[in-house]
XYZ file of C-alpha atoms in Angstrom:
311
model
C 54.014 87.075 105.164
C 50.974 84.902 104.442
C 49.838 87.470 101.865
C 53.165 87.359 100.015
C 53.114 83.549 99.980
C 49.525 83.550 98.694
C 50.401 85.963 95.853
C 53.408 83.851 94.848
C 51.233 80.767 94.796
C 48.661 82.531 92.635
C 51.376 83.688 90.258
C 52.621 80.116 89.891
C 49.136 78.753 89.295
C 48.396 81.264 86.536
C 51.779 81.164 84.750
C 50.694 78.411 82.325
C 47.330 79.971 81.342
C 49.067 83.305 80.697
C 51.682 81.602 78.549
C 48.919 79.723 76.786
C 47.060 82.959 76.082
C 50.098 84.587 74.494
C 50.681 81.419 72.520
C 47.141 81.597 71.196
C 47.724 85.176 70.074
C 50.932 84.153 68.284
C 49.526 80.923 66.867
C 48.908 82.108 63.302
C 52.374 83.714 63.132
C 54.057 80.556 64.416
C 52.081 78.361 62.025
C 53.137 80.567 59.105
C 56.768 80.326 60.226
C 56.772 76.528 60.250
C 54.664 76.330 57.106
C 57.267 78.299 55.169
C 60.322 76.760 56.856
C 62.798 75.030 54.554
C 62.303 71.742 56.412
C 59.396 70.090 58.197
C 61.335 67.582 60.309
C 63.205 68.771 63.410
C 65.356 67.319 66.155
C 64.335 68.211 69.723
C 67.325 70.568 69.880
C 66.225 72.286 66.679
C 62.751 72.978 68.117
C 64.363 74.327 71.294
C 66.608 76.628 69.232
C 63.685 77.940 67.183
C 61.750 78.740 70.351
C 64.737 80.487 71.967
C 65.455 82.571 68.868
C 61.828 83.646 68.281
C 60.371 83.834 71.781
C 60.748 87.615 71.912
C 59.475 88.257 68.360
C 56.463 86.029 69.015
C 55.842 87.808 72.386
C 55.762 84.545 74.273
C 55.876 84.495 78.071
C 59.245 83.838 79.661
C 57.652 81.179 81.819
C 56.452 79.123 78.885
C 58.603 76.008 78.580
C 59.613 73.999 75.546
C 57.286 71.265 76.784
C 54.375 73.759 76.851
C 55.181 74.889 73.309
C 55.377 71.349 71.940
C 52.257 70.214 73.799
C 50.226 73.134 72.453
C 50.957 72.432 68.788
C 50.802 68.678 69.324
C 47.280 69.050 70.702
C 46.370 70.965 67.540
C 47.637 68.035 65.466
C 50.298 70.192 63.807
C 53.396 68.800 65.533
C 54.029 65.068 65.885
C 56.820 63.354 67.787
C 58.353 60.193 66.304
C 60.678 58.033 68.381
C 63.295 55.682 66.940
C 64.734 53.610 69.813
C 67.754 52.245 67.958
C 69.898 50.020 70.217
C 73.095 51.997 69.613
C 71.602 55.470 69.867
C 67.930 56.391 70.147
C 66.650 59.226 67.963
C 63.548 61.443 68.111
C 62.076 63.772 65.522
C 59.295 66.357 65.517
C 57.321 66.576 62.291
C 55.321 69.637 61.304
C 52.209 68.681 59.334
C 52.212 65.690 57.022
C 55.620 64.382 55.918
C 56.229 60.965 54.257
C 58.049 58.528 56.532
C 60.841 58.146 53.957
C 61.647 61.863 54.202
C 61.701 61.638 57.998
C 64.089 58.672 57.916
C 66.622 60.558 55.817
C 67.065 63.030 58.685
C 68.321 60.314 61.049
C 71.924 60.631 59.868
C 73.802 63.361 57.937
C 74.094 62.447 54.263
C 71.798 59.427 54.643
C 70.326 57.699 51.602
C 68.283 54.602 50.818
C 70.043 51.495 49.531
C 69.755 47.758 48.884
C 66.199 46.346 49.109
C 64.738 49.821 49.680
C 66.419 51.160 46.562
C 65.200 48.074 44.694
C 61.630 48.862 45.688
C 61.921 52.548 44.828
C 63.319 51.689 41.370
C 60.775 48.880 40.848
C 63.487 46.228 40.776
C 61.454 43.930 42.993
C 57.844 42.853 43.043
C 57.965 42.372 46.801
C 57.377 44.974 49.491
C 60.432 44.442 51.703
C 59.801 44.349 55.429
C 62.937 46.383 56.153
C 63.846 49.904 55.066
C 67.622 50.332 54.722
C 69.029 53.763 55.541
C 72.689 53.972 54.571
C 75.101 56.368 56.243
C 78.712 56.153 55.188
C 81.749 55.456 57.324
C 84.819 57.623 57.318
C 87.426 56.668 54.699
C 89.440 53.599 55.689
C 92.646 52.136 54.322
C 92.215 49.010 52.178
C 94.533 46.034 51.931
C 94.857 45.368 48.183
C 96.586 42.016 48.734
C 94.229 39.120 48.012
C 94.745 35.367 48.319
C 92.388 32.526 47.465
C 92.485 31.122 50.987
C 91.357 34.475 52.395
C 88.418 34.623 49.974
C 87.419 31.055 50.863
C 87.593 31.746 54.600
C 85.617 34.987 54.355
C 82.757 33.522 52.329
C 82.415 30.447 54.507
C 81.380 32.750 57.356
C 78.098 34.557 57.816
C 77.924 37.993 56.212
C 78.217 41.016 58.462
C 74.764 42.460 59.059
C 73.776 45.632 60.854
C 71.946 45.053 64.133
C 71.162 48.746 64.504
C 67.481 48.418 63.689
C 64.121 49.300 65.163
C 60.576 48.092 64.505
C 57.977 50.727 63.621
C 54.624 49.020 63.382
C 54.732 46.735 60.344
C 58.101 47.943 59.058
C 61.665 47.607 60.331
C 64.169 50.427 59.887
C 67.823 49.424 59.686
C 70.753 51.847 59.757
C 73.554 50.500 57.567
C 77.018 51.880 58.267
C 78.136 51.574 54.658
C 81.537 51.856 53.043
C 82.743 55.391 52.344
C 81.967 56.193 48.693
C 81.607 59.974 48.842
C 77.966 59.466 47.786
C 79.012 57.879 44.500
C 75.982 56.948 42.423
C 73.528 58.519 44.884
C 70.757 60.586 43.328
C 68.008 62.896 44.551
C 64.612 62.187 43.049
C 60.912 61.899 43.790
C 59.642 58.321 44.036
C 56.868 56.310 45.675
C 57.735 53.344 47.893
C 54.520 51.440 48.501
C 51.909 53.069 46.304
C 51.641 56.051 48.621
C 52.328 59.685 47.761
C 55.795 60.077 46.180
C 58.498 61.357 48.519
C 61.604 63.422 47.864
C 64.385 60.929 48.515
C 68.092 60.321 48.226
C 68.693 56.837 46.884
C 71.311 54.829 45.048
C 70.866 54.910 41.273
C 69.738 51.790 39.412
C 73.346 50.945 38.514
C 74.730 51.566 42.017
C 71.836 49.552 43.476
C 72.707 46.538 41.301
C 76.292 46.710 42.539
C 75.270 47.042 46.192
C 72.907 44.083 46.130
C 75.447 41.914 44.303
C 77.939 42.761 47.070
C 75.438 42.349 49.937
C 72.640 40.002 48.768
C 71.537 39.505 52.382
C 70.265 43.112 52.362
C 68.284 42.376 49.190
C 66.374 39.257 50.192
C 68.942 36.775 48.879
C 70.588 35.939 45.574
C 67.317 34.941 43.877
C 65.973 38.459 44.471
C 69.237 39.940 43.221
C 69.020 37.881 40.046
C 65.433 39.017 39.537
C 66.469 42.657 40.034
C 69.093 42.378 37.296
C 66.437 40.953 34.989
C 63.956 43.740 35.793
C 66.655 46.366 35.196
C 67.698 44.994 31.806
C 66.011 47.741 29.749
C 67.170 50.544 32.056
C 70.580 49.691 33.444
C 73.692 50.960 31.664
C 76.376 48.241 31.821
C 79.157 50.733 31.100
C 77.940 52.839 34.004
C 77.932 49.771 36.268
C 81.507 48.961 35.247
C 82.612 52.557 35.821
C 81.002 52.738 39.258
C 82.428 49.374 40.269
C 85.917 50.520 39.283
C 85.567 53.760 41.270
C 84.227 51.939 44.327
C 87.505 50.055 44.421
C 86.465 46.758 45.973
C 89.279 44.352 46.760
C 87.154 41.246 46.158
C 86.418 40.382 42.487
C 82.746 41.327 42.536
C 82.923 41.851 38.771
C 82.611 38.065 38.460
C 79.323 38.034 40.367
C 77.969 41.022 38.445
C 79.027 39.554 35.099
C 77.275 36.316 35.999
C 74.058 38.125 36.939
C 74.136 40.096 33.686
C 74.756 36.933 31.680
C 72.016 35.047 33.502
C 69.534 37.910 32.904
C 70.219 37.934 29.153
C 72.068 41.223 28.785
C 73.834 41.813 25.460
C 77.165 40.027 24.978
C 78.973 43.367 24.803
C 77.643 44.284 28.257
C 78.656 40.932 29.751
C 82.120 41.128 28.199
C 82.817 44.391 30.042
C 83.108 42.264 33.185
C 84.557 39.102 31.663
C 87.502 41.139 30.368
C 88.363 42.250 33.906
C 89.885 38.838 34.481
C 89.124 35.632 36.343
C 92.098 35.329 38.644
C 90.285 33.810 41.635
C 87.456 31.459 42.453
C 84.681 33.581 43.925
C 81.289 33.252 45.617
C 77.856 34.645 44.845
C 77.002 34.774 48.562
C 78.343 33.941 51.999
C 77.817 30.636 53.748
C 76.333 28.684 50.839
C 75.722 25.090 51.966
C 74.697 23.506 48.684
C 76.520 25.054 45.776
C 77.820 24.366 42.322
C 80.717 25.805 40.372
C 80.282 27.902 37.223
C 83.586 27.400 35.437
C 82.911 30.178 32.915
C 82.930 32.757 35.745
C 85.022 30.843 38.311
C 82.066 31.352 40.602
C 80.271 29.286 43.230
C 76.493 29.746 43.112
C 73.584 28.120 44.972
C 72.791 24.622 43.782
C 69.216 25.619 42.912
C 70.447 28.131 40.320
C 69.980 26.351 36.987
């Protein structure tokens, strides 16, 4: 009986080294697999699935656990775990090799893309390096109430704007998940851009025109109305006013954001024809450039309240 117990104990003690040995033999094959995989960023479940599906082909020991597998390649510096402790739902990712942070962030939500201040930076519509990276993931379609009254506009814009609190700090940068309006990815493009002077990353981001609309609608996600105004000025030689008007129409906002956009275009010195695209949409209501403006003045030409400091 003692002999049987001793042999079982020996078997347990040597199970990890045996698994490690087989892993060493399969190392080059496994590295080649991940090196040629379509993606380099994986959820914990994805790594577990890969191991389960290839354990036999890689001749790995049955006793080798997922933790053993991850630890082995982590120790080699090939697999890195990144944790995103968002308050609403924490996320973790495993990265094979070197992958730009922007590409990792786009895996946090299906269909995610960069917007607002992050899109501004990617398109060089700001000279600042924003402290927050905005990752937009769209809501499901929701019914809209097309009925609009002046008193409702006034009440809404006297309150603070709704801001996502689903954010996490990663060293010197904050990552914020924005649960944006459903647009069916309208005006979202795939391209290769650099964010902060680093190696360009393959990203999904709002186009220049969609970005200008988004930051006019939510200036708080852009650093404020002064930054929005500057972005319109920096985009003057690149932005297509007809494209902005078309996108704005398709987005179907109930509030008259065309007044804010027309004002920004006018202020930035866009051609009269471009400005008139928005003036012709009508000036039925008084509107606001931002929420909760304390000191403001009224621009009669656009029926628009703007910050007092705007000349």
